[in-house]
Short mmCIF file of C-alpha atoms in Angstrom, two decimals:
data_model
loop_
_atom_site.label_atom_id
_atom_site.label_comp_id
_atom_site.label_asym_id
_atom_site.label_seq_id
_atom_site.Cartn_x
_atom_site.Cartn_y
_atom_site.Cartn_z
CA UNK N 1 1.07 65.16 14.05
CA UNK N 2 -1.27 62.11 14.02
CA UNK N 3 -1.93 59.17 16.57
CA UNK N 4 -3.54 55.68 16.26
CA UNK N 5 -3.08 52.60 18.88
CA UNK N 6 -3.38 49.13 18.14
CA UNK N 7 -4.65 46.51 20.29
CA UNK N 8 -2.30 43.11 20.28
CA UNK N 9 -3.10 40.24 23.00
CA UNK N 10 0.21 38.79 23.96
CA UNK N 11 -0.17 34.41 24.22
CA UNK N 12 2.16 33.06 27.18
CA UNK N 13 3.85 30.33 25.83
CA UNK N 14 2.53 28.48 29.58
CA UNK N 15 -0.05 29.40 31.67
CA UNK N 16 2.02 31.21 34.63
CA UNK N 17 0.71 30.75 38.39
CA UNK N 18 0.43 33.75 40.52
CA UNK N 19 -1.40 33.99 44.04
CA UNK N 20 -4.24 36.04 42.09
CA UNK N 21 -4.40 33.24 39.35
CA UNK N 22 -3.28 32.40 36.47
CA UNK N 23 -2.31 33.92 33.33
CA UNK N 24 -2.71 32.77 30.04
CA UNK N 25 -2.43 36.20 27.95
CA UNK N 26 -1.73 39.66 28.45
CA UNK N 27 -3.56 42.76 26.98
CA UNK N 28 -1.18 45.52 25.54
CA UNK N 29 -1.93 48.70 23.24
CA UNK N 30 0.37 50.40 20.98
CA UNK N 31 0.54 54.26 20.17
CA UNK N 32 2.14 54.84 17.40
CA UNK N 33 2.94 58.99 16.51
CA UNK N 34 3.33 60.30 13.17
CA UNK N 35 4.61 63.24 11.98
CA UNK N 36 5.82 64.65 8.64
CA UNK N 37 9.49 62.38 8.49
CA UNK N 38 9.32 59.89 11.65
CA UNK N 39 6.98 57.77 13.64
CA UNK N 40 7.50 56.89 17.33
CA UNK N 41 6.23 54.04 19.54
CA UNK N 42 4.99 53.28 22.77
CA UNK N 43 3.35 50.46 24.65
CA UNK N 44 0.04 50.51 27.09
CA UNK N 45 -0.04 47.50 29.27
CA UNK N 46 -2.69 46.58 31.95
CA UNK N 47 -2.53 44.13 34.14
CA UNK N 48 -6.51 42.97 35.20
CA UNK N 49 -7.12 43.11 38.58
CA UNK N 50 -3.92 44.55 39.07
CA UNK N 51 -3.40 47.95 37.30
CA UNK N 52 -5.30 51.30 38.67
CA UNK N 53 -6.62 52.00 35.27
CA UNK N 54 -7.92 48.73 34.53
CA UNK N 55 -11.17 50.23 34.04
CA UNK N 56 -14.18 50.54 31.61
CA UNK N 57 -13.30 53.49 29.79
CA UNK N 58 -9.65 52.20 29.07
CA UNK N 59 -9.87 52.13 25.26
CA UNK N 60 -11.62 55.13 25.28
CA UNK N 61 -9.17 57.14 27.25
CA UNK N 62 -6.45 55.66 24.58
CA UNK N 63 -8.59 56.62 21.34
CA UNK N 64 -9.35 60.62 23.53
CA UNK N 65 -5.54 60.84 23.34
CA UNK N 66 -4.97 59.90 20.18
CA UNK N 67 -7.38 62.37 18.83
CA UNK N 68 -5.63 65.03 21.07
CA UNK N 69 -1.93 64.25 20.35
CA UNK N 70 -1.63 67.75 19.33
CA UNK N 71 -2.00 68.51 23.01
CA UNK N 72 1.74 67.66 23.39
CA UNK N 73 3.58 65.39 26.16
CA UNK N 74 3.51 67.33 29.17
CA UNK N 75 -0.32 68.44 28.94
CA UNK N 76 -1.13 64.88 28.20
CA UNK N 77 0.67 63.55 30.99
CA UNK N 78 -1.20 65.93 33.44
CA UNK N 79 -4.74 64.76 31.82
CA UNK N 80 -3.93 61.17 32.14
CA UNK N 81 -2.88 61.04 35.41
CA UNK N 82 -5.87 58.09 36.92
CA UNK N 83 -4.32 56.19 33.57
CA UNK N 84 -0.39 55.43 34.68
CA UNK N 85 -0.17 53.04 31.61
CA UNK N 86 -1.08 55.43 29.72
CA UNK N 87 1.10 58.18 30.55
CA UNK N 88 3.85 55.27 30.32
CA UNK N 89 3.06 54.73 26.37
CA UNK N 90 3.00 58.50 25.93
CA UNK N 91 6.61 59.63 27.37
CA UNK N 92 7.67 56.37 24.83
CA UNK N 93 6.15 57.08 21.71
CA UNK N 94 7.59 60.77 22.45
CA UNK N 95 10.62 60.03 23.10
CA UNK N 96 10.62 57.38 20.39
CA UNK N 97 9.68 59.82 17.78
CA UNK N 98 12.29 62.14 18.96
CA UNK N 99 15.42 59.70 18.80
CA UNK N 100 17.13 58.95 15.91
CA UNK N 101 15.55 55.55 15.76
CA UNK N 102 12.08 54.04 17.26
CA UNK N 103 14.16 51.77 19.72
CA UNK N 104 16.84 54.38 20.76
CA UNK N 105 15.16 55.72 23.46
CA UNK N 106 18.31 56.03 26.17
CA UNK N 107 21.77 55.24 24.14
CA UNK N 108 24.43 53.74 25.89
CA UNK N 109 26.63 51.23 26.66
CA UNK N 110 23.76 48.46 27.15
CA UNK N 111 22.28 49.68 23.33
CA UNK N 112 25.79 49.65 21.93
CA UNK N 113 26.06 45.37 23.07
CA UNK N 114 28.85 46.38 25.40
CA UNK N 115 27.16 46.15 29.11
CA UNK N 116 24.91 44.15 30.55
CA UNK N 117 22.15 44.62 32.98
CA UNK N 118 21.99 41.90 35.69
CA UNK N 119 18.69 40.11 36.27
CA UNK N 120 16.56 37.71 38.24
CA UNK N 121 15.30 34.47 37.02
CA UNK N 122 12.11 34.36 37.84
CA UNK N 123 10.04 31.22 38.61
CA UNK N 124 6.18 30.95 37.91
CA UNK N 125 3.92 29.16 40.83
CA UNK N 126 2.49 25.24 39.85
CA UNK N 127 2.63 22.05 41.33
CA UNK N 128 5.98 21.12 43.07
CA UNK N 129 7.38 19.62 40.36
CA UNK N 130 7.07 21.96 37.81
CA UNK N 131 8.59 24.59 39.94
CA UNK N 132 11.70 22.27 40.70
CA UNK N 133 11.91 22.23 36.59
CA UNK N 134 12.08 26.08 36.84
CA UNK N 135 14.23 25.95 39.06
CA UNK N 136 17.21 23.86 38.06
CA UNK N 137 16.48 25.61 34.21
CA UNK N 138 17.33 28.86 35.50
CA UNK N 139 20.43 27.55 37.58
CA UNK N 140 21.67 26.10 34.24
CA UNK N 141 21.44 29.16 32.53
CA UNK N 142 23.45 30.99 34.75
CA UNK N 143 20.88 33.28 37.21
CA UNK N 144 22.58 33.92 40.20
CA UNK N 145 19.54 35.39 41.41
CA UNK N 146 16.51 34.03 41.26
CA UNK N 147 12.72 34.94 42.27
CA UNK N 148 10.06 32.26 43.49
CA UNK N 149 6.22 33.41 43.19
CA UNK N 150 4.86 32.31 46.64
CA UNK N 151 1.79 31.89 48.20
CA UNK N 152 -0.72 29.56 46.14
CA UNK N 153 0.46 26.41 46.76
CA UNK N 154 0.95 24.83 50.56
CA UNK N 155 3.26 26.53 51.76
CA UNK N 156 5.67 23.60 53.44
CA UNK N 157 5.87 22.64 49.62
CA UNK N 158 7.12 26.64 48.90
CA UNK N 159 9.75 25.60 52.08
CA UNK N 160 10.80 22.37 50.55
CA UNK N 161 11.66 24.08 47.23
CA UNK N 162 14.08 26.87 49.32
CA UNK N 163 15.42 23.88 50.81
CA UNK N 164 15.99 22.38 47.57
CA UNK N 165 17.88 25.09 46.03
CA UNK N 166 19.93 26.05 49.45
CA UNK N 167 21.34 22.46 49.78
CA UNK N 168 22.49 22.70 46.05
CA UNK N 169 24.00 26.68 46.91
CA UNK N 170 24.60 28.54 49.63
CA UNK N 171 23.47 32.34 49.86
CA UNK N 172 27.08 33.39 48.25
CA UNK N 173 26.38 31.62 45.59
CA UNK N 174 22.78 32.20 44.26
CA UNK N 175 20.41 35.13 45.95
CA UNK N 176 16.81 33.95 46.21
CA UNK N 177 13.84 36.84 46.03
CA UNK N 178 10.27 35.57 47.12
CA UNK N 179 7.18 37.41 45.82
CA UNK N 180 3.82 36.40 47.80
CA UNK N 181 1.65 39.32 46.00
CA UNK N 182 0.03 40.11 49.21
CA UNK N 183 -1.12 36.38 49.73
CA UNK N 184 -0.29 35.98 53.30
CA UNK N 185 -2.85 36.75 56.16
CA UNK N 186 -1.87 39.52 59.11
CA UNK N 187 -2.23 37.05 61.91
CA UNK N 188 0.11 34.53 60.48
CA UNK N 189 2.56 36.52 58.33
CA UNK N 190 5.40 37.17 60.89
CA UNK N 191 5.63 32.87 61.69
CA UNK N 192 5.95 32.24 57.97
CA UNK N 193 8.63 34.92 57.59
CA UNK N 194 10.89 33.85 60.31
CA UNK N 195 10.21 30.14 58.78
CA UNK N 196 11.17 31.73 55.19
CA UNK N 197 14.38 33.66 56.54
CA UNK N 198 16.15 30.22 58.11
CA UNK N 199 16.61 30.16 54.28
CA UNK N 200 18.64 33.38 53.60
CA UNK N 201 15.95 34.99 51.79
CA UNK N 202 17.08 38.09 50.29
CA UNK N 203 13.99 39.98 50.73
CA UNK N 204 10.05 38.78 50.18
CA UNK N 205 7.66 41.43 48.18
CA UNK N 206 4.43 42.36 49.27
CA UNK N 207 3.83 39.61 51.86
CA UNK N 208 0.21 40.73 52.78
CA UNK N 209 -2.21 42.60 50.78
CA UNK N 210 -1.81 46.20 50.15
CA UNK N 211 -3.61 49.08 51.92
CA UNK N 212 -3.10 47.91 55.39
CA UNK N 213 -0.92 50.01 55.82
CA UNK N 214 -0.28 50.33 59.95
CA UNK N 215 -0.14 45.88 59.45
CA UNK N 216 2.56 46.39 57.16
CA UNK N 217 4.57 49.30 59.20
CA UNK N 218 4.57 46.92 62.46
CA UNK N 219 5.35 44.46 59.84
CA UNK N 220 8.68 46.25 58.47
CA UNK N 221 9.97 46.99 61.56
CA UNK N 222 9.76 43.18 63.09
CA UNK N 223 10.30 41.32 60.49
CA UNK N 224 13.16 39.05 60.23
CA UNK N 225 13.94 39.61 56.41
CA UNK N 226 13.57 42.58 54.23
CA UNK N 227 10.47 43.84 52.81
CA UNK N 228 9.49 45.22 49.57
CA UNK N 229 6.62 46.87 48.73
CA UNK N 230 5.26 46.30 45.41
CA UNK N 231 1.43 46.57 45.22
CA UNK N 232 1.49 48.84 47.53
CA UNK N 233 2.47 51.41 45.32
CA UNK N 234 -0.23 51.57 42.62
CA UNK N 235 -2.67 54.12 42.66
CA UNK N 236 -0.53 57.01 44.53
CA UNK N 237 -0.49 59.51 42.13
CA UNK N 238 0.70 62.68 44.84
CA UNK N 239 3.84 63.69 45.60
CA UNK N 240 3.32 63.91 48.84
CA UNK N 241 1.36 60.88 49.80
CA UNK N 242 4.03 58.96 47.93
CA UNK N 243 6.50 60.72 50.61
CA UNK N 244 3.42 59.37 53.40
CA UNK N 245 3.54 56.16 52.54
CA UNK N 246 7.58 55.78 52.67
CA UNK N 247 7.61 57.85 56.24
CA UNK N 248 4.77 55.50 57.57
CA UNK N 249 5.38 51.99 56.34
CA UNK N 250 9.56 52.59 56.33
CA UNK N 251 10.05 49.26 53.81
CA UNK N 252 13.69 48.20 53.04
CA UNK N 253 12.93 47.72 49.47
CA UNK N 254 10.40 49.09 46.63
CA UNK N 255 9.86 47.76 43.66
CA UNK N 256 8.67 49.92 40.68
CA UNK N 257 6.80 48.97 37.76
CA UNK N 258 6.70 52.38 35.35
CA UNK N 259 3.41 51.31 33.59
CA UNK N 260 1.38 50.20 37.08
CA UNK N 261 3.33 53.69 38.48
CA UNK N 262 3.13 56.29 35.78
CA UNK N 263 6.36 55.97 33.31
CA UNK N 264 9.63 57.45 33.92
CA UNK N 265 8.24 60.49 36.18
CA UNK N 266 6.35 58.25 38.04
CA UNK N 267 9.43 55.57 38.65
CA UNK N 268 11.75 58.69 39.13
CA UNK N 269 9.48 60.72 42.07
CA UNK N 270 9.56 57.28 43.84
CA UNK N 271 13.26 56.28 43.73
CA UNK N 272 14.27 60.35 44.28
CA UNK N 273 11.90 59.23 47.95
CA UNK N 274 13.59 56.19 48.32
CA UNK N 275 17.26 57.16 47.94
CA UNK N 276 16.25 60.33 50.38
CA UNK N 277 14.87 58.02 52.93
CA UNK N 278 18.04 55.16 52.84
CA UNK N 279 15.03 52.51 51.20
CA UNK N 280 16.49 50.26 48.71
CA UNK N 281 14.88 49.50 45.04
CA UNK N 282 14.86 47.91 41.73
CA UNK N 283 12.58 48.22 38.81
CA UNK N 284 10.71 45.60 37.13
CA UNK N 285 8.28 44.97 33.99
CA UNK N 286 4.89 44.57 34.57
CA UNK N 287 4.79 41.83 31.40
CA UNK N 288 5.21 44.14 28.72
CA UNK N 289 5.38 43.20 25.01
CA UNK N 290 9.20 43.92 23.72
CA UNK N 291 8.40 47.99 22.93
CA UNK N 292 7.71 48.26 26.77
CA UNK N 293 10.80 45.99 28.11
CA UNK N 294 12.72 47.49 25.79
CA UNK N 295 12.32 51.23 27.20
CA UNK N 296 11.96 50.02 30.77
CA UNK N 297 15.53 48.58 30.68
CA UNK N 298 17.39 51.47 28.47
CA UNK N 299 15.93 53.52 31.25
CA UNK N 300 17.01 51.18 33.80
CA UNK N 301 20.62 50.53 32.60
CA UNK N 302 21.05 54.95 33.20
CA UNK N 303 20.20 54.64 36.94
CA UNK N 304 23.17 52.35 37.35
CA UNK N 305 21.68 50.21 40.02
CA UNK N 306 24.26 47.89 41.30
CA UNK N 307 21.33 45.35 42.33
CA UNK N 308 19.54 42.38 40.17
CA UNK N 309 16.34 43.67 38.01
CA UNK N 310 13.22 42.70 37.30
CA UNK N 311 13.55 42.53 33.32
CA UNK N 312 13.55 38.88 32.13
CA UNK N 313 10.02 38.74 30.58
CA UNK N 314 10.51 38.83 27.02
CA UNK N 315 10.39 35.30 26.49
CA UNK N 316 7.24 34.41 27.49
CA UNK N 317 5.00 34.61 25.23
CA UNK N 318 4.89 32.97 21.80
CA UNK N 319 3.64 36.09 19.54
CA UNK N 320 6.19 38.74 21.21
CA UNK N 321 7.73 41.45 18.64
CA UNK N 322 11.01 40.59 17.66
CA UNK N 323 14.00 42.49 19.27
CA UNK N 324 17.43 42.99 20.08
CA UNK N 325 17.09 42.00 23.86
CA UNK N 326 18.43 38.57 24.72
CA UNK N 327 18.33 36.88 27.89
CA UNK N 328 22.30 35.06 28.65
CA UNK N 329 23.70 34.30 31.79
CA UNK N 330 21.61 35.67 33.89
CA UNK N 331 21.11 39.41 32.36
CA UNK N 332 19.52 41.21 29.87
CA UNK N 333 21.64 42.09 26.85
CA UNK N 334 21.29 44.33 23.76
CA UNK N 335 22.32 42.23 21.04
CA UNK N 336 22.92 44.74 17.73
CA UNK N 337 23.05 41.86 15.23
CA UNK N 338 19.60 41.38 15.87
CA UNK N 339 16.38 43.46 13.88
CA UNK N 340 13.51 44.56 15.58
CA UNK N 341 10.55 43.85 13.12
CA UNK N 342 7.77 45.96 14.65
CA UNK N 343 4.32 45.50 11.77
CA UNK N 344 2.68 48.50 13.76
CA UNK N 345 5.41 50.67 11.96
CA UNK N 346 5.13 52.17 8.32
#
C-alpha cells in the first residue's frame, strides 16, 4: 500500500466576511491510498487561525503519514490525535479505498438521488447591502432556513437586516440561525441577545469567544435564545473532558465540524454526549473542497437528524472538484447524472 497528498488552494469565488476576517482562499490536502486494484481519497482541511493543528509542522505530519500508511487506520488515528484534520482525511481515504467506488463512502438513499438532506443558506458578513443581496438570493432559492454571520459590522445594521427578513416572513415560515464566532464581549453579550431574540432567532453560535468557559455556563442558563457552541469544541481531544465541558457549560445546541473535531469518531463521541445529556446538534463543513463535503454529508444523511445542516459550501469557490452534490431548494442533493472528475485519481 502506498500514500501521497497533494496540496490544492481552493479560490472563493467572493471574498467572504467573518468576525475573524476575511477569506479569500482556503488551504486543503489530499491523501490519496493505493493499493494493488483501487485507490481511495480523502481531504485535509485547515482553517488558519481556526483549526488546532494549524501549525508549523502541518505538511510534515501529512508527508510522516504517508510514509507510514502501512501503519493501518486505527494506529494512525491514535498517532495523529493533536492533527483532527488529519485523522479526518485518513478514516476517508480508508474508507474510500474500501467501497466499491472513491465517492461511496455511506450508500443510501441520499447517494441513490432519492432523499434529500435539508440545509441552511448561509449568508457571508459585508456592508448592508450586500448582505440584503444574500439575503433575498437565498429566499428565492427556496432556504427555509437561513444563517447570518454576525458580529463585524455595527450591530443595529445586523438588527435592521433580522428586521428585514422578519417583516417579509414570520418564524413559521423561514428559521433564521446567527453565528457571531465568539465576537461579542462578556459584559455586553446578554443586552444584545435579548435585542437579537425580539426577532425569533432560532439559536446564535458561539456568541463570545471560546475558553471562558464559567462566562459562557452563566451565559446558557440566562440567555433568552438558544446557544450553540461551536469553537468551543476544538482542541478537546479526551473523552472525558468532552463529557466536562457538556456537564459545565450545559449549551442547547453543538455544532460539529469532523475535520476541526477529529472525523467521524470525533463527531460521533460528541453527539453520543449530546444525545445523553438532552443537548441538541447539527453538523457542518468547515469549507471543505467537494471530497470533504461529500463524506461529511453521506455521513450526515445516516444520523437522520430531523434538523437543518450545515452543508451548503460547495459552491463557493471557483476551482472546486466537480461532483454529484447540488444545492436545490434549500438542501443538499446527490444528483447521479452527474461525474465526479477528481485529477488527483489514476
Amino acid at each position: 500500500m502506498k500514500a501521497s497528498y497533494h496540496k490544492h488552494i481552493l479560490q472563493f469565488k467572493k471574498p467572504s466576511g467573518t468576525s475573524r476576517g476575511v477569506i479569500k482562499t482556503k488551504e486543503t490536502w489530499f491523501i490519496v491510498i493505493t493499493d494493488s486494484k483501487k485507490q481511495g481519497i480523502g481531504e485535509c482541511g485547515i482553517l488558519r487561525t481556526l483549526s488546532i493543528d494549524d501549525r508549523s509542522d502541518y505538511e510534515d505530519t501529512l508527508k510522516w503519514t504517508c510514509e507510514n500508511i502501512d501503519l493501518g487506520q486505527e494506529k494512525l488515528l491514535e498517532k495523529l490525535k493533536e492533527f483532527p484534520s488529519i485523522q479526518f482525511g485518513i478514516e476517508m481515504a480508508f474508507r474510500s479505498l474500501k467501497s466499491t467506488s472513491p465517492f461511496l463512502l455511506h450508500p443510501s438513499k441520499f447517494t441513490k438521488s432519492k432523499d434529500v438532506i435539508p440545509i441552511n443558506g448561509l449568508i457571508w458578513m459585508g456592508d448592508k447591502e450586500y448582505m440584503k443581496e444574500q439575503i433575498v438570493t437565498k429566499l428565492d432559492a427556496g432556504f427555509n432556513c437561513i444563517k447570518l454571520k454576525i458580529g463585524a459590522i455595527d450591530f443595529r445594521t445586523e438588527l435592521d437586516l433580522l428586521a428585514y427578513i422578519r417583516s417579509q416572513f414570520s418564524s413559521d415560515v423561514i428559521e433564521i440561525r446567527v453565528d457571531a464566532n465568539g465576537a461579542f464581549d462578556p459584559d455586553e453579550v446578554l443586552s444584545k441577545l435579548k435585542e437579537l431574540s425580539i426577532y425569533t432567532i432560532h439559536s446564535i453560535e458561539q456568541p463570545i469567544r471560546q475558553g471562558q468557559c464559567m462566562e459562557m455556563k452563566k451565559l446558557c442558563k440566562d440567555t433568552p435564545l438558544p446557544i450553540a457552541l461551536d469553537e468551543e469544541l476544538i482542541g478537546i481531544f479526551d473523552l472525558t473532558e468532552k463529557e466536562k465541558l457538556l456537564q459545565t457549560i450545559q449549551p442547547q445546541y453543538i455544532i460539529l465540524k469532523p475535520s476541526l473535531i477529529g472525523g467521524y469518531r470525533g463527531t460521533q463521541e460528541w453527539i453520543d454526549l449530546a444525545n445523553t445529556y438532552g443537548i441538541g446538534w447539527w453538523i457542518t463543513s468547515a469549507l471543505e473542497s467537494n471530497i470533504g463535503l461529500n463524506a461529511i454529508a453521506q455521513y450526515t444523511y445516516t444520523l437522520q437528524s430531523t434538523l437543518p445542516q450545515g452543508l451548503g459550501t460547495g459552491s463557493l469557490y471557483t476551482n472546486n472538484l466537480e461532483s454529484p452534490l447540488v444545492v436545490n431548494e434549500g438542501t443538499l442533493q446527490y444528483d447521479v447524472a452527474k461525474n465526479w472528475k477528481v485529477p488527483y485519481l489514476n
